[in-house]
Amino acid sequence: MNDKIVDARGLNCPMPILRTKKALKEIAIGDTLEVLASDPGSLSDFEAFARQTGDELVSAERLDSHFRYVLRRKN
Amino acid sequence: MTNETAQNRKSLSIIVSKGTLDWAYPPFILATTAAAMDMDATLFFTFYGLGLLKKDLDLEISPLGNPAMKMPMAGMHIGMPNLVAALPGVTAGATAMMKNMIGKKGVASIAELRDIALESGVKLVACQMTMDLFEFRKEDMIDGVSFGGAATYLSEAVKADVNLFI
């Protein structure tokens, strides 16, 4: 079970990333955040985001109508 | 915030010289995303870009002299001849159409992105020379804006990893 969920479905770039960052700041280091996004560019963006911030992209799944990401706050 | 020291943090600076609705997006999208990615970001607003800092955001888009602006309509992309684009009301109509598309496609408004920029610590610097030139007053601008000139911009740009002119 993840510690927080962000539903960014229907939002376009850069809102899924901006909502994700806001939520990551609200959870404790080591906790996980689940993000739902429908933006087709989000897969590449979440990988790049995690690379730059050092937060861990635990999983990235493509579901029928959207994507589901799990991130772990690292710092 | 990362544990990185201030010296290790990456940074972005952008000169923002355009103030139409379409060109307002790139600087605010990049600066808010940079802040989300633990980067420092500075936007330097000069000439027509200054309008993006006004309390009263009244942004428009014009198809006049803009042959690349082809809007999706009835399954096609249609541009507008300059003679038509020059008619009164066409700028307002094109602006309304663009704002409608922005809302439908889940694209944030400039006001929303600007608020996030301020909240996330993006530095917004207004060019003092352009303020004087166009007779803008500090009280016309939103709170949180600082004022400076070329030296202020360059002192940020010289240490930034990404510098853009938009």
Coordinates of C-alpha atoms in Angstrom, one line a residue:
Chain A
M1 CA 0.0 0.0 0.0
N2 CA 1.4 3.4 -0.9
D3 CA 1.4 6.3 1.5
K4 CA -0.2 8.8 -0.8
I5 CA -2.0 8.9 -4.2
V6 CA -1.9 11.7 -6.8
D7 CA -4.6 11.4 -9.6
A8 CA -3.2 13.5 -12.4
R9 CA -5.4 11.9 -15.1
G10 CA -6.7 14.4 -17.6
L11 CA -3.9 16.9 -16.8
N12 CA -1.3 17.8 -19.4
C13 CA 2.4 18.6 -19.1
P14 CA 3.8 19.8 -16.8
M15 CA 1.0 19.3 -14.2
P16 CA 1.5 15.6 -13.5
I17 CA 5.2 16.3 -12.5
L18 CA 4.3 19.4 -10.5
R19 CA 1.6 17.6 -8.6
T20 CA 4.0 14.7 -8.0
K21 CA 6.7 17.0 -6.6
K22 CA 4.2 18.7 -4.2
A23 CA 3.0 15.3 -2.9
L24 CA 6.5 14.0 -2.5
K25 CA 7.3 16.9 -0.2
E26 CA 4.3 15.9 1.9
I27 CA 5.4 12.3 2.5
A28 CA 8.3 11.1 4.7
I29 CA 11.7 10.1 3.2
G30 CA 11.4 6.4 2.3
D31 CA 7.6 6.5 1.9
T32 CA 6.0 5.8 -1.5
L33 CA 3.7 7.8 -3.7
E34 CA 1.4 6.4 -6.4
V35 CA 0.7 8.6 -9.4
L36 CA -2.0 8.1 -12.0
A37 CA -1.5 10.0 -15.3
S38 CA -3.0 9.9 -18.7
D39 CA -0.4 12.2 -20.4
P40 CA 1.3 9.9 -23.0
G41 CA 4.5 11.9 -22.5
S42 CA 4.6 11.1 -18.8
L43 CA 6.5 7.9 -19.0
S44 CA 9.6 9.6 -20.3
D45 CA 9.0 12.6 -18.0
F46 CA 8.8 10.5 -14.8
E47 CA 12.0 8.6 -15.7
A48 CA 13.8 11.9 -16.3
F49 CA 12.3 13.4 -13.1
A50 CA 13.5 10.5 -11.0
R51 CA 17.0 10.6 -12.6
Q52 CA 17.4 14.3 -11.8
T53 CA 15.9 14.4 -8.2
G54 CA 17.3 11.1 -7.0
D55 CA 13.8 9.8 -6.0
E56 CA 13.3 6.2 -7.0
L57 CA 10.9 5.3 -9.7
V58 CA 9.8 1.9 -8.2
S59 CA 7.5 1.0 -11.0
A60 CA 5.9 2.4 -14.2
E61 CA 3.0 0.5 -15.7
R62 CA 0.9 1.2 -18.7
L63 CA -2.7 0.3 -18.0
D64 CA -5.6 0.4 -20.4
S65 CA -6.4 4.1 -20.3
H66 CA -3.6 5.5 -18.3
F67 CA -0.2 5.1 -16.6
R68 CA 0.5 4.2 -13.0
Y69 CA 3.8 5.2 -11.4
V70 CA 5.1 4.4 -7.9
L71 CA 7.9 6.7 -6.6
R72 CA 9.9 6.4 -3.4
R73 CA 11.0 9.7 -1.8
K74 CA 14.8 9.5 -1.4
N75 CA 15.7 12.8 0.1
Chain B
M1 CA 14.7 19.7 -1.4
T2 CA 17.6 17.5 -1.9
N3 CA 20.6 17.1 0.4
E4 CA 22.8 18.6 -2.3
T5 CA 24.6 21.8 -1.3
A6 CA 23.7 25.0 -3.0
Q7 CA 26.8 24.8 -5.2
N8 CA 25.8 21.4 -6.5
R9 CA 22.3 22.4 -7.5
K10 CA 21.7 22.8 -11.2
S11 CA 20.1 25.9 -12.4
L12 CA 18.1 27.4 -15.3
S13 CA 17.8 30.9 -16.5
I14 CA 15.5 32.2 -19.2
I15 CA 15.1 35.6 -20.8
V16 CA 11.4 36.0 -21.4
S17 CA 10.8 38.5 -24.2
K18 CA 7.4 37.6 -25.5
G19 CA 4.0 38.3 -24.0
T20 CA 1.4 36.5 -26.1
L21 CA -0.6 33.7 -24.7
D22 CA 1.2 31.0 -26.7
W23 CA 4.7 32.2 -25.9
A24 CA 3.9 32.6 -22.2
Y25 CA 3.9 28.8 -21.8
P26 CA 7.5 27.7 -22.5
P27 CA 9.1 29.8 -19.8
F28 CA 6.6 29.0 -17.1
I29 CA 6.5 25.3 -17.9
L30 CA 10.2 25.0 -17.9
A31 CA 10.8 27.1 -14.8
T32 CA 8.1 25.3 -12.7
T33 CA 9.4 21.9 -13.9
A34 CA 13.0 22.9 -13.1
A35 CA 12.0 23.8 -9.6
A36 CA 10.2 20.5 -9.2
M37 CA 13.4 18.8 -10.3
D38 CA 15.4 20.5 -7.5
M39 CA 16.9 23.1 -9.8
D40 CA 17.1 26.9 -9.2
A41 CA 15.3 28.8 -11.8
T42 CA 15.4 32.5 -12.8
L43 CA 13.1 34.2 -15.3
F44 CA 14.2 37.6 -16.6
F45 CA 11.2 39.4 -18.1
T46 CA 12.0 42.0 -20.7
F47 CA 10.2 44.0 -23.4
Y48 CA 6.8 42.3 -24.2
G49 CA 7.5 39.6 -21.6
L50 CA 6.9 42.1 -18.9
G51 CA 3.2 41.8 -19.5
L52 CA 3.3 38.3 -18.0
L53 CA 4.1 39.8 -14.6
K54 CA 1.1 42.1 -14.5
K55 CA -1.5 41.6 -11.8
D56 CA -4.1 41.9 -14.5
L57 CA -3.1 39.0 -16.9
D58 CA -4.8 39.7 -20.1
L59 CA -3.0 37.5 -22.6
E60 CA -4.0 37.2 -26.2
I61 CA -2.9 35.3 -29.3
S62 CA -3.1 36.5 -32.9
P63 CA -3.1 34.6 -36.1
L64 CA -1.9 37.8 -37.9
G65 CA 1.4 37.3 -39.5
N66 CA 1.6 33.9 -38.0
P67 CA 1.2 31.4 -40.8
A68 CA 2.3 28.5 -38.6
M69 CA -0.8 28.9 -36.4
K70 CA -3.1 26.3 -37.8
M71 CA -5.9 25.4 -35.5
P72 CA -7.6 22.0 -35.4
M73 CA -11.0 22.4 -37.0
A74 CA -13.4 19.8 -38.4
G75 CA -10.6 17.2 -38.5
M76 CA -8.2 19.5 -40.3
H77 CA -5.7 22.1 -39.4
I78 CA -6.7 25.5 -40.7
G79 CA -4.7 28.7 -40.9
M80 CA -6.1 32.2 -41.4
P81 CA -5.1 34.6 -44.2
N82 CA -3.7 37.9 -43.0
L83 CA -6.5 39.9 -44.5
V84 CA -9.0 38.1 -42.4
A85 CA -6.7 38.0 -39.3
A86 CA -6.5 41.8 -39.4
L87 CA -10.2 42.3 -39.0
P88 CA -11.5 43.7 -35.7
G89 CA -12.5 40.9 -33.3
V90 CA -10.4 38.2 -34.8
T91 CA -7.7 38.4 -32.2
A92 CA -10.3 38.1 -29.4
G93 CA -12.0 35.2 -31.3
A94 CA -8.7 33.3 -31.8
T95 CA -7.8 33.9 -28.1
A96 CA -11.2 32.6 -26.9
M97 CA -10.7 29.5 -29.2
M98 CA -7.2 28.9 -27.8
K99 CA -8.3 29.2 -24.2
N100 CA -11.2 26.8 -24.9
M101 CA -8.7 24.3 -26.3
I102 CA -6.3 24.8 -23.4
G103 CA -9.1 24.0 -20.9
K104 CA -10.3 21.0 -22.8
K105 CA -6.9 19.4 -23.1
G106 CA -6.0 19.7 -19.4
V107 CA -3.4 22.3 -20.0
A108 CA -2.8 24.6 -17.0
S109 CA -3.6 28.3 -17.3
I110 CA -0.7 30.8 -17.2
A111 CA -2.1 32.3 -14.0
E112 CA -1.9 28.8 -12.4
L113 CA 1.6 28.1 -13.6
R114 CA 2.7 31.6 -12.5
D115 CA 1.3 30.9 -9.0
I116 CA 3.2 27.6 -8.8
A117 CA 6.4 29.3 -10.0
L118 CA 6.1 31.8 -7.1
E119 CA 5.3 29.0 -4.6
S120 CA 8.2 26.9 -5.7
G121 CA 10.8 29.6 -5.4
V122 CA 11.3 30.5 -9.1
K123 CA 13.0 34.0 -9.2
L124 CA 10.9 36.4 -11.3
V125 CA 13.0 39.4 -12.3
A126 CA 11.5 42.4 -14.2
C127 CA 13.7 44.4 -16.5
Q128 CA 13.8 47.9 -14.9
M129 CA 14.7 49.6 -18.1
T130 CA 11.7 48.1 -19.9
M131 CA 9.5 49.1 -16.9
D132 CA 10.6 52.7 -17.4
L133 CA 10.4 52.5 -21.2
F134 CA 6.8 51.3 -21.2
E135 CA 5.8 53.3 -18.2
F136 CA 4.8 50.3 -16.0
R137 CA 4.6 50.9 -12.3
K138 CA 5.8 48.4 -9.7
E139 CA 2.3 48.3 -8.3
D140 CA 1.1 47.0 -11.7
M141 CA 3.1 43.9 -11.1
I142 CA 2.4 40.9 -8.9
D143 CA 4.0 40.6 -5.5
G144 CA 7.2 38.6 -5.4
V145 CA 8.8 40.2 -8.4
S146 CA 12.3 41.7 -8.1
F147 CA 13.7 44.4 -10.4
G148 CA 17.0 44.5 -12.1
G149 CA 19.0 45.0 -15.3
A150 CA 21.4 43.3 -17.6
A151 CA 24.1 42.8 -14.9
T152 CA 21.5 41.1 -12.6
Y153 CA 20.5 38.7 -15.4
L154 CA 24.1 37.9 -16.3
S155 CA 25.2 37.2 -12.8
E156 CA 22.5 34.5 -12.7
A157 CA 23.2 33.2 -16.3
V158 CA 26.9 32.9 -15.8
K159 CA 26.5 30.2 -13.2
A160 CA 23.4 28.5 -14.7
D161 CA 23.6 25.1 -16.5
V162 CA 20.8 25.9 -18.9
N163 CA 20.3 29.4 -20.4
L164 CA 17.5 30.1 -22.9
F165 CA 16.1 33.1 -24.7
I166 CA 12.4 32.9 -25.5

